[in-house]
XYZ file of C-alpha atoms in Angstrom:
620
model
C 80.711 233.242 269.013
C 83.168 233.289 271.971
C 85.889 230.391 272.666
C 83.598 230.082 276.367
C 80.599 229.135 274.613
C 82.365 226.782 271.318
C 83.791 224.730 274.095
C 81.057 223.953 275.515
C 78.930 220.632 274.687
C 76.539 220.905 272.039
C 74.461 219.060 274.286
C 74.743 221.084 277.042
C 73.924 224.374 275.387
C 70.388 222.313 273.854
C 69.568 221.445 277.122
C 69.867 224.736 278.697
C 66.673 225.768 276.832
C 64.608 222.778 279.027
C 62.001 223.928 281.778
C 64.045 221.630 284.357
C 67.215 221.890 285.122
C 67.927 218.488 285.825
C 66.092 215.432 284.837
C 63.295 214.316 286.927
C 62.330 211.500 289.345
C 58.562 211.622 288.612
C 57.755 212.242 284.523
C 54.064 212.000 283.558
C 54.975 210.775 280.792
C 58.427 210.700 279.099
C 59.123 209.964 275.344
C 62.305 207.861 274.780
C 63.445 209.639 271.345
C 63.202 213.447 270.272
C 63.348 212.824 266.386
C 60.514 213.593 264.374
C 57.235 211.810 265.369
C 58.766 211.539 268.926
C 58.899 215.380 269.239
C 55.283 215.790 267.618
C 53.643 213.731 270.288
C 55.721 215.592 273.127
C 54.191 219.353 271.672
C 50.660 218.223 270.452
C 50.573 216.388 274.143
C 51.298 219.825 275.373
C 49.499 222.508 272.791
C 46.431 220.202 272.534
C 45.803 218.878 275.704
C 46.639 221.419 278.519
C 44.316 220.883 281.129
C 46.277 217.800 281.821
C 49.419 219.230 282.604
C 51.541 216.441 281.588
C 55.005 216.913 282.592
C 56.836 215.457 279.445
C 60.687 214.622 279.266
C 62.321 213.397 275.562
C 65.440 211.562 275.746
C 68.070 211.418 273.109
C 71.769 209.487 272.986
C 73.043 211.770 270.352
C 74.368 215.530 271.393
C 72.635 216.914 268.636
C 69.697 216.576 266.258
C 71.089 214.074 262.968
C 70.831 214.236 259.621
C 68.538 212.270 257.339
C 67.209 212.452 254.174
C 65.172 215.305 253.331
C 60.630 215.595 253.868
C 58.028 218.010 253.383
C 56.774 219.766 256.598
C 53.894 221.905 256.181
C 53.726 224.687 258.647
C 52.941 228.628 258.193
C 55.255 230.036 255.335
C 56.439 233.497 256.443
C 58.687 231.814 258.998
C 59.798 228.799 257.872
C 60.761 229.916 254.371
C 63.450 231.939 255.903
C 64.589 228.255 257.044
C 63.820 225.729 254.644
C 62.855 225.009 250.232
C 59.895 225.679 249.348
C 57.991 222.251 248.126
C 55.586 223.300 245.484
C 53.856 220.263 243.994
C 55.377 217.065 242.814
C 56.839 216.639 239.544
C 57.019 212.487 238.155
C 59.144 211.624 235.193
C 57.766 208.135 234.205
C 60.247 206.092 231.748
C 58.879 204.434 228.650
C 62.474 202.484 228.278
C 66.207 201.990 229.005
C 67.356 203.111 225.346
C 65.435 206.254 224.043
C 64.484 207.518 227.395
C 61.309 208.859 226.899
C 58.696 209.414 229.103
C 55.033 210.162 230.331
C 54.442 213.142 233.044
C 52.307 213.869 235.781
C 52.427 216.971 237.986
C 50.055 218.256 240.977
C 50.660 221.581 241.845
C 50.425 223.356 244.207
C 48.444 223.986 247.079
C 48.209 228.123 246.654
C 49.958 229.653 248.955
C 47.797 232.017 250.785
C 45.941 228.488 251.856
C 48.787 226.479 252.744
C 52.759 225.567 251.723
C 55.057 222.953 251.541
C 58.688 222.545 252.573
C 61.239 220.653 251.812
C 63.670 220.317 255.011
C 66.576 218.952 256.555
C 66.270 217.078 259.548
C 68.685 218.148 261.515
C 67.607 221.732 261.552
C 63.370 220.757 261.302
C 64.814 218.818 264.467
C 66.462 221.645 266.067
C 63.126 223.609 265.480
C 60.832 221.629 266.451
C 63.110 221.066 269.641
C 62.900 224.417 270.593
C 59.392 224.552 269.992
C 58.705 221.511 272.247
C 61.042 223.545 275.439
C 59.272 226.553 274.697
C 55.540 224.505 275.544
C 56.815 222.965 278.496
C 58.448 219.847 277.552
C 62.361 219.160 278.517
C 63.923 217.681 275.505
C 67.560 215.749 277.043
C 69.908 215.837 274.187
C 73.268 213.474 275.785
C 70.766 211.016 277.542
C 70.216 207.472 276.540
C 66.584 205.771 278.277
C 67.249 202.027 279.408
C 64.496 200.733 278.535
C 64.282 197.251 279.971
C 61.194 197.818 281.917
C 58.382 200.603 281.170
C 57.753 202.427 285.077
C 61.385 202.273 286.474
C 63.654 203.763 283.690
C 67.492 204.576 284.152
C 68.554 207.609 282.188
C 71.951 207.543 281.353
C 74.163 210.507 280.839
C 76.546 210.112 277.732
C 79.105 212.140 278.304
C 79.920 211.471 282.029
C 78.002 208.253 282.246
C 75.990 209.408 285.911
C 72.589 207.878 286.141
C 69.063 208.868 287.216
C 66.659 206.802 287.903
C 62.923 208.119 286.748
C 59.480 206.758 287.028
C 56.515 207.299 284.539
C 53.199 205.385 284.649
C 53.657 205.441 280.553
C 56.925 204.884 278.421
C 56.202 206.349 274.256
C 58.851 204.571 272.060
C 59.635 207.179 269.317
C 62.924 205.384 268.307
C 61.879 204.684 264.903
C 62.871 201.593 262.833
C 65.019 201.129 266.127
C 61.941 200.103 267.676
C 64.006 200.043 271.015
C 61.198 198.982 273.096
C 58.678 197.407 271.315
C 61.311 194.948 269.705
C 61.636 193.243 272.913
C 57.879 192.204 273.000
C 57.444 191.621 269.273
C 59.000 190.376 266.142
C 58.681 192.915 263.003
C 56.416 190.998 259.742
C 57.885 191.390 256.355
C 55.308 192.053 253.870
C 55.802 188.652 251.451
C 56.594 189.455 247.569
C 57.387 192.781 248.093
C 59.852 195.060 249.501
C 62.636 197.892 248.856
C 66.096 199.256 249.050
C 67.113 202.905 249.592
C 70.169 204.612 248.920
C 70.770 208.111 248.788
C 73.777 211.309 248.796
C 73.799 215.020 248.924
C 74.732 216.990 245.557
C 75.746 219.953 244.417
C 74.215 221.587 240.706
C 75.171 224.734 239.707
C 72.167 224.480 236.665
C 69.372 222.672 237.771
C 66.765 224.405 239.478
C 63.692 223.662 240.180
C 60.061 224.966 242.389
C 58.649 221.158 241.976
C 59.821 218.502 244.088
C 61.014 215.812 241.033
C 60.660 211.888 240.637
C 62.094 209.842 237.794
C 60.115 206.700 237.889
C 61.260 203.355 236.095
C 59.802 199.794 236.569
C 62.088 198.931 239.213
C 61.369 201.820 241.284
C 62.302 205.467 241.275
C 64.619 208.130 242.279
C 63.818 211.378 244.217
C 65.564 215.020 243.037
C 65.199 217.570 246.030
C 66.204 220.840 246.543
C 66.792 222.266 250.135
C 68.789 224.750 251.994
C 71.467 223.418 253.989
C 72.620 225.328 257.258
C 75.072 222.572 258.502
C 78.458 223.955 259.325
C 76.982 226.757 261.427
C 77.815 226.776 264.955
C 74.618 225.194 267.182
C 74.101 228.315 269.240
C 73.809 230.684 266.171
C 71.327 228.603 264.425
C 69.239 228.603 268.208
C 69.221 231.810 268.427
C 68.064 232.182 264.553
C 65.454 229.904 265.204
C 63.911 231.030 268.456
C 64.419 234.796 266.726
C 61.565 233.574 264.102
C 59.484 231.865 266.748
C 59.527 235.229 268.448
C 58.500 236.757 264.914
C 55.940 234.123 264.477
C 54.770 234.459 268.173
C 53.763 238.193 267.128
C 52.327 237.128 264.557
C 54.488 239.469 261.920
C 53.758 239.452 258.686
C 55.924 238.233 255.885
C 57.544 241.869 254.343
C 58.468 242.931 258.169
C 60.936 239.632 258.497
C 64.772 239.684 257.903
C 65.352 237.315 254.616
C 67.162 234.333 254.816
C 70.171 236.214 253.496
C 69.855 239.148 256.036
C 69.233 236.179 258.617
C 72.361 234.550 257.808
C 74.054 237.557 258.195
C 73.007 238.774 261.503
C 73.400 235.915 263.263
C 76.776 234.550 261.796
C 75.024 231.410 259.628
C 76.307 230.029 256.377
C 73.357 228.492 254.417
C 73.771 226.559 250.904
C 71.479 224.819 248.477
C 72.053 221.319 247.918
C 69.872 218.277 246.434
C 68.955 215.242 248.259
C 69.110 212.858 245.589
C 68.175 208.871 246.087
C 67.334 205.514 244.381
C 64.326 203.686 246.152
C 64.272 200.566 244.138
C 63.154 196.961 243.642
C 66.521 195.793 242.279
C 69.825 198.796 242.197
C 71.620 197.230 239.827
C 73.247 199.081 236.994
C 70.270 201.562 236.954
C 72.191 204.879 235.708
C 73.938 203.008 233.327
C 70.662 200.787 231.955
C 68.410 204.135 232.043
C 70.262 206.799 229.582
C 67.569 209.959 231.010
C 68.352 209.417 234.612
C 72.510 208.944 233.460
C 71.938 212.174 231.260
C 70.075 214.132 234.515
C 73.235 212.962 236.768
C 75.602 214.066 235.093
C 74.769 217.675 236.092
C 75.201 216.457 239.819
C 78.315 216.426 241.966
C 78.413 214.519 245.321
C 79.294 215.744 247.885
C 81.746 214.323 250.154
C 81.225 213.197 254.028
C 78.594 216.552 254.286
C 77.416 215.877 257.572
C 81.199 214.152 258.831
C 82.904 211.096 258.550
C 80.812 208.205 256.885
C 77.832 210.476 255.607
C 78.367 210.085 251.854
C 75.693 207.391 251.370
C 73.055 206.297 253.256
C 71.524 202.914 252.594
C 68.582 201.221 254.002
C 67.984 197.561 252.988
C 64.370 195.669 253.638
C 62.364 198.895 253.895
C 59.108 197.857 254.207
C 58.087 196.324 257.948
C 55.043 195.901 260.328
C 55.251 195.724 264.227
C 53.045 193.223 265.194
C 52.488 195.156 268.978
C 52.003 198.671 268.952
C 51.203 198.810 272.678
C 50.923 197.742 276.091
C 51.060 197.714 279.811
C 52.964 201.221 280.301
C 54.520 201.626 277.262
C 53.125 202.516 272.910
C 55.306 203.192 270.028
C 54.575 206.144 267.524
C 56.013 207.200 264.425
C 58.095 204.448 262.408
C 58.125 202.246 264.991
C 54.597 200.947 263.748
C 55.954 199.724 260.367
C 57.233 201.289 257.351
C 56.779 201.488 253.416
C 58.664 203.664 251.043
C 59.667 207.004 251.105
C 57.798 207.396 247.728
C 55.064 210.211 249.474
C 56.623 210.082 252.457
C 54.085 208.339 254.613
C 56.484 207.550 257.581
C 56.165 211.314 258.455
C 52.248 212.551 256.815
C 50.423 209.324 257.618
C 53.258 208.266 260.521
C 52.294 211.801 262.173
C 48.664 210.406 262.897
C 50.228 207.990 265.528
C 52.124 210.508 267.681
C 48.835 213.055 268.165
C 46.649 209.971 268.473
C 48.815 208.761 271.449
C 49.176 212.118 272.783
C 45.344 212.963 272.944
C 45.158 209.000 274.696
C 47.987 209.631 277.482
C 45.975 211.476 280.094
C 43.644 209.245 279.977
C 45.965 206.191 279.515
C 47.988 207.056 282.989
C 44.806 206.567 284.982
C 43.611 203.116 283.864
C 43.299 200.700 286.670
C 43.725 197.243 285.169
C 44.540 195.405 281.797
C 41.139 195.295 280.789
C 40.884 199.149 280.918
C 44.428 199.482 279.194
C 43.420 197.328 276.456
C 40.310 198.768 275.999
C 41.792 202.402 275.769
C 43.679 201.374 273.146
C 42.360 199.273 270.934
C 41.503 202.238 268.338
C 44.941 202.834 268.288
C 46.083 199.403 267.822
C 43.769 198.331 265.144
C 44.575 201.975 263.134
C 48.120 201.195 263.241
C 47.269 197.319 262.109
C 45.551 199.164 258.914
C 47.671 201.644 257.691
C 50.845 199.901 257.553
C 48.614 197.258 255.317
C 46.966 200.263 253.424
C 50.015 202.004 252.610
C 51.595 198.794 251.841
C 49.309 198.044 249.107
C 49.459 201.782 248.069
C 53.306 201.361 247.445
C 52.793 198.360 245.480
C 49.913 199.770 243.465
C 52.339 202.655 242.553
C 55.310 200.544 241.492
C 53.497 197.942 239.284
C 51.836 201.303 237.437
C 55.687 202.811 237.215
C 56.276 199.604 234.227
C 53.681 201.153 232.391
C 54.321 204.840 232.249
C 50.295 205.659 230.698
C 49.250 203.583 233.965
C 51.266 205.416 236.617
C 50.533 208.968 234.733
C 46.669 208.329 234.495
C 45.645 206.115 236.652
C 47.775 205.570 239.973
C 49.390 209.022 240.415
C 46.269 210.229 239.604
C 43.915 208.500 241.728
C 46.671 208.951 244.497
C 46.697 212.635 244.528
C 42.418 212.885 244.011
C 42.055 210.912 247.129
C 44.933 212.521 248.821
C 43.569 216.038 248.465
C 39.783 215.547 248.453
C 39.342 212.578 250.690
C 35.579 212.598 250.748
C 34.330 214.490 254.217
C 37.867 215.893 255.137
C 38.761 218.100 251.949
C 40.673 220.605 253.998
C 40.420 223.025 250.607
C 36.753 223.322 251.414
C 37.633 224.973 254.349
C 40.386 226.792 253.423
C 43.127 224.198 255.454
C 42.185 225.634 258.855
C 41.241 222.989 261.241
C 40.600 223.338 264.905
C 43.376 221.632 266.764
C 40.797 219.495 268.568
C 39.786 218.243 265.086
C 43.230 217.408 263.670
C 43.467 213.828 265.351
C 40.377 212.589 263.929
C 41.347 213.498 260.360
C 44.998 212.576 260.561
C 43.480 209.340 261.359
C 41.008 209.366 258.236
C 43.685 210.382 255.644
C 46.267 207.359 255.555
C 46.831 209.321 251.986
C 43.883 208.631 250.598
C 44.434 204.503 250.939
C 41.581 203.405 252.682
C 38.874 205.969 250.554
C 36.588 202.993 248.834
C 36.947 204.440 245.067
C 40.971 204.249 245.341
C 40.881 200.723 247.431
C 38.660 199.623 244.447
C 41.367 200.571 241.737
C 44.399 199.586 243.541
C 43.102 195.944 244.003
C 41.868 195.731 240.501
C 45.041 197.001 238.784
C 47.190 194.494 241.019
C 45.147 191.466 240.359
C 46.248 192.039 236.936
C 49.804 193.262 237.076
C 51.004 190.942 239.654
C 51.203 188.215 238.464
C 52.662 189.315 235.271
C 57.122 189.137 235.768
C 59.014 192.089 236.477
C 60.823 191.193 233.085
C 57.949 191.396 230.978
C 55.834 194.663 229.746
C 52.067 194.239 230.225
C 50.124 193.608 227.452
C 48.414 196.034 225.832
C 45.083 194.149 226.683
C 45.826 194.504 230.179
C 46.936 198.208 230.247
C 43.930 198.953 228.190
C 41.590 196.916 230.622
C 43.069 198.534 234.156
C 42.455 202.489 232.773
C 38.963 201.429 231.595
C 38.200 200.436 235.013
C 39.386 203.205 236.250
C 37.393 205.283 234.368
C 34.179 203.358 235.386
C 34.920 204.201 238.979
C 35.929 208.176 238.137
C 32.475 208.434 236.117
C 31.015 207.156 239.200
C 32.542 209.451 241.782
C 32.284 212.434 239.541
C 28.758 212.158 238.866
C 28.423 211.508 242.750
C 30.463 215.047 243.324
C 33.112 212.539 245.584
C 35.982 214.999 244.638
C 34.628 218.857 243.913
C 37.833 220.174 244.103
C 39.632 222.373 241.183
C 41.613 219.532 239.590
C 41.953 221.530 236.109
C 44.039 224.153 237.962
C 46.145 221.274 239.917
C 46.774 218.701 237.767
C 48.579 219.650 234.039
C 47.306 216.467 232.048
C 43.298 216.680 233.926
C 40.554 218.770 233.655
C 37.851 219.774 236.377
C 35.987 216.422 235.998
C 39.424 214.598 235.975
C 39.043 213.603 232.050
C 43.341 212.648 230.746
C 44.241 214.841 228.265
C 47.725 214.243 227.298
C 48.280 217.349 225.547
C 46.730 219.818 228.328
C 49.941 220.821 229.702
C 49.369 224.545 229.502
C 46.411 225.413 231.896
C 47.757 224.796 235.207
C 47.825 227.481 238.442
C 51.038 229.315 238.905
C 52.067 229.403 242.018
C 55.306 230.363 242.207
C 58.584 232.009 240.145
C 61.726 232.806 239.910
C 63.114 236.012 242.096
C 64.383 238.632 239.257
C 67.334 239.766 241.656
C 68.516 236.437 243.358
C 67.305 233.921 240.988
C 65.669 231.417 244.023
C 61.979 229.751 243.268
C 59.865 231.732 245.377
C 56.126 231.106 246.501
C 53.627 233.828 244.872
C 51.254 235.623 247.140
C 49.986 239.930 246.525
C 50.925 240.657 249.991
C 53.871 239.050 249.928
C 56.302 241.700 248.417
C 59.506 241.146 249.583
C 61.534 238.074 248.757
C 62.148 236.188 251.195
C 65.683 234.633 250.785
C 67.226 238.093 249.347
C 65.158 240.635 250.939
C 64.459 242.511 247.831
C 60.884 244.070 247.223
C 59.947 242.432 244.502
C 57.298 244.201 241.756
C 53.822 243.575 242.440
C 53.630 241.655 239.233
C 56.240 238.629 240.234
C 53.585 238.260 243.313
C 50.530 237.987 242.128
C 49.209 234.325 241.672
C 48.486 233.108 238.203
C 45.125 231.551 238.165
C 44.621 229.195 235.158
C 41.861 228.515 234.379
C 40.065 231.973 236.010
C 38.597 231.087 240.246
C 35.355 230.063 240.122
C 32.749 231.775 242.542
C 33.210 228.802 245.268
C 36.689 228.824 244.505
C 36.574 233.055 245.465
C 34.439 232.455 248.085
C 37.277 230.453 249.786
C 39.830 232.577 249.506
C 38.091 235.587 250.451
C 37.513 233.890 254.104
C 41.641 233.044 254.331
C 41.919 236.500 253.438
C 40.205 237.911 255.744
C 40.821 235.199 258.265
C 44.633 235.897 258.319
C 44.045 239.654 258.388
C 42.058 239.394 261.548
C 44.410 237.481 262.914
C 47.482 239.716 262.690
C 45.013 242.632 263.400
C 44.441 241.158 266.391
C 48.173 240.028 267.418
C 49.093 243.772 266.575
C 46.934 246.051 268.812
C 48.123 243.313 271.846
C 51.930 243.843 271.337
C 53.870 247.337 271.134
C 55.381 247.779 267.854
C 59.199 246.596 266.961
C 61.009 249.679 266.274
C 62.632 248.059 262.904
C 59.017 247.419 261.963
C 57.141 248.833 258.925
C 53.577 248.934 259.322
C 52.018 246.684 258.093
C 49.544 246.939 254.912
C 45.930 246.026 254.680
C 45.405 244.948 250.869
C 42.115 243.399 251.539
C 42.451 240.435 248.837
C 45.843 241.228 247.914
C 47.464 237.496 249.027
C 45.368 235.848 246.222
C 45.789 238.763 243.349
């Protein structure tokens, strides 16, 4: 990188990717904040809706995307490994007690990877992505540029770093600030959810012998602490890690498959980046007192950790959040709606601010062309009064959900068998939307309506059922004493009632024998089943990194390294059954079309191999 272009703002150089030049008088409509949900409702307002041409500005104080703690993002694999961890299934340590530190398990796996994959990101560069991405559909994202947001049609937008001012108009203002809530705190009060609520604290760590494919929880009766690997890229310079990223868009544009894309490692190397692994590790608790010391397994798994110090600059070492859990009372209103956080806000446990939170940006977005035409109040309010009450009930559903899961976490057998389990059944097979079915393709005219039907699973009547039940009894027992055995005893047969039920109803058809270690197909507990479960990824024989298992994917890619055909192929235990073939047979061919397709309309890259048709070879 020359001295020219390192002196130059980082803001500057992010803006130069906009459509505009300069910010704009008229916007139709802008979004005050380009973090996560912020940036989703700018694309999807874009991608999804483009016969309304909506000329969409983001606005953001900072010169650069931030850092946060880590999420999953699930987007197509052959790119965005090369960028983030791969996120394969959820891993939950439950304690039994303080002194001997034992404890019950429960782990989903998967999704396989030929249907769909997880990641586990930082922000700051799933930020700079999905930045790019956003300039690259027509919206101008304004890193350096605060929105004054005292009024909703006549908005100042301020310049940071030479403090000029332009004054902009938009018949509709979307809040995307977050737990800022910059706009819609000045037209409503937040409500705290009495009897309940959370702290978070968390650091980034170094391990040199802890690895890991699972994303891991150690769960305790006062609340639980998340373990997650991801690759760091910070201290690479901004324009190296842009023109990384928009080299993989242009790779995922063509639609190239995974074997004909530079690795992470040859990434790094030809565009001067220095990636690293580090954990994300954090306490999200009902009371942080003394809890490595009290709990000998979580003091034992620590000490293999070191902190590290300041890693994203001065005053980064910890992050804590006090008072987690929030409602907004007003969501909307006359030319301005909030998305993302800025609705309310649980736990991270599952990560609902960003998989159910993700619902409210694309639910906006598919409501603003219609929303900047209404002629009156009465049409406004009646335009959004779907998204109103949906935001009223899943803040209140995941609420409950949260609680449900922490009163099971003080008796491991209850959190292991009951509310993990019911939480991932309903999660994954939500009755009428089990994306598995269909092999997780959705027409992107059909995403809003199930985003908006998922809510994890909370509001599916079987799990709303359970929850209630197992409260009414735990609640009102004190965090300082252990359920009774009685109680425990009475909350899993209930349970089982309502799974009988379902089962014999065929609610949840899905291969839970394969996906959950301790379940079988018909979701029976079986504490001992730990050895039938899918395999859906392994460990790289020449760089050592956890790497997601599919036939045609041969080369590895963080080290570039063909890999023998038998670390790729997927281990399926217990054998597909003929539905379960039937499913992956149509991905299979599905994909293949696809890049057919995207190949005979694009010359060939002269670094290219070509590329090999293995018919079912991504689900050997």
């Amino acid at each position: 990188m020359s001295p020219a272009i390192n002196s130059v703002p980082t803001a500057e150089i992010l803006n130069s990717n906009n459509p505009s030049k300069t910010v704009l008088p008229t916007l139709t409509p802008p979004s005050s904040a380009p973090a996560f949900h912020g940036l989703i409702y700018a694309v999807h307002a874009r991608v999804a809706n483009p016969e309304a041409d909506l000329q969409i500005s983001v606005f953001e104080k900072s010169g650069k995307p931030q850092w946060k703690w880590a999420k999953g993002l699930g987007l197509r694999g052959e790119y965005l490994l090369r960028l983030f961890g791969i996120k394969d299934g959820l891993e939950f340590y439950i304690s039994t007690g303080r002194i001997l530190g034992k404890y019950k398990e429960f782990c989903n796996n998967g999704p396989p990877p030929f249907l769909l994959l997880g990641y586990q990101v930082e922000r700051s560069i799933s930020e700079l992505l999905l930045t790019l991405f956003a300039q690259r559909n027509g919206v101008n994202v304004w890193h350096g540029h605060q929105a004054d947001v005292q009024k909703t049609d006549v908005i100042p937008i301020k310049n940071v770093s030479n403090k000029s001012e332009v004054v902009t108009r938009s018949p509709l203002l979307v809040d995307g600030t977050g737990r800022f809530r910059q706009y819609s705190s000045k037209v409503s009060r937040v409500k705290r959810f009495e009897g309940f609520n959370t702290d978070a604290f968390w650091g980034y760590w170094q391990c040199e012998d802890e690895d890991a494919s699972h994303t891991n929880h150690m769960c305790f009766p006062e609340g639980w602490v998340w373990m997650i690997r991801l690759l760091s890229w910070e201290g690479t310079p901004l324009p190296n890690l842009m023109d990384m990223i928009n080299y993989l868009l242009d790779h995922a544009q063509a639609n190239s498959p995974n074997d004909e894309i530079p690795s992470t490692n040859e990434l790094a190397q030809m565009f001067g980046c220095s990636p690293k692994w580090v954990y994300s590790i954090g306490f999200s608790v009902r009371d942080d007192i003394v809890l490595v010391q009290e709990y000998k397994k979580i003091g034992a798994v620590m000490s293999h950790f070191t902190l590290i110090n300041e890693p994203y600059g001065p005053g980064t070492t910890w992050a804590i959040r006090k008072q987690l859990t929030y409602q907004t009372q007003v969501v909307s209103g006359p030319g301005w709606v909030t998305v993302g956080d800025g609705i309310g806000f649980t736990n991270p446990l599952h990560s609902p601010g960003i998989t159910s939170g993700m619902a409210t940006g694309v639910f906006a977005a598919d409501l603003t062309a219609a929303a900047i035409k209404v002629k009156n109040e009465e049409e406004r309010k009646a335009l959004w009064s779907r998204y109103d009450e949906y935001c009223a009930n899943a803040v209140t559903s995941l609420h409950i959900m949260n609680i449900f899961n922490y009163n099971c976490f003080r008796v491991p057998i209850l959190a292991a068998r009951v509310s993990l389990m019911w939480q991932f059944t309903v999660a994954i097979a939500p009755p009428g939307y089990t994306l598995g079915h269909i092999g997780y393709v959705l027409p992107l005219k059909k995403y809003t309506e199930y985003n908006l039907n998922w809510v994890w699973g909370s509001q599916v009547p079987e799990y709303v059922k359970v929850s209630r039940y197992a409260l009414s009894k735990l609640e009102p027992i004190p965090l300082s004493e252990r359920p009774s055995d009685e109680v425990v005893e009475d909350i899993i047969r209930f349970s089982e009632e309502v799974r009988i039920k379902a089962m014999a109803e065929n609610r949840f058809p899905t291969r839970w024998n394969g996906l959950f270690r301790n379940f079988d197909r018909q979701l029976n507990y079986d504490e001992v089943k730990n050895e039938l479960q899918d395999v859906f990824t392994n460990v790289c024989s020449n760089c050592g990194t956890w790497a997601a298992v599919r036939g045609d994917w041969r080369k590895c890619y963080t080290c570039g390294v063909i890999r023998p055909q038998e670390e790729c192929d997927i281990t399926w235990n217990p054998p597909l059954v003929e539905r379960e073939l039937q499913v992956a047979e149509q991905k299979a061919k599905a994909e293949q079309e696809a890049m057919a397709m995207k190949q005979e309309s694009m010359p060939m890259k002269q670094d290219s191999m070509p590329m090999k048709q293995e018919g079912m070879g991504m689900m050997k």
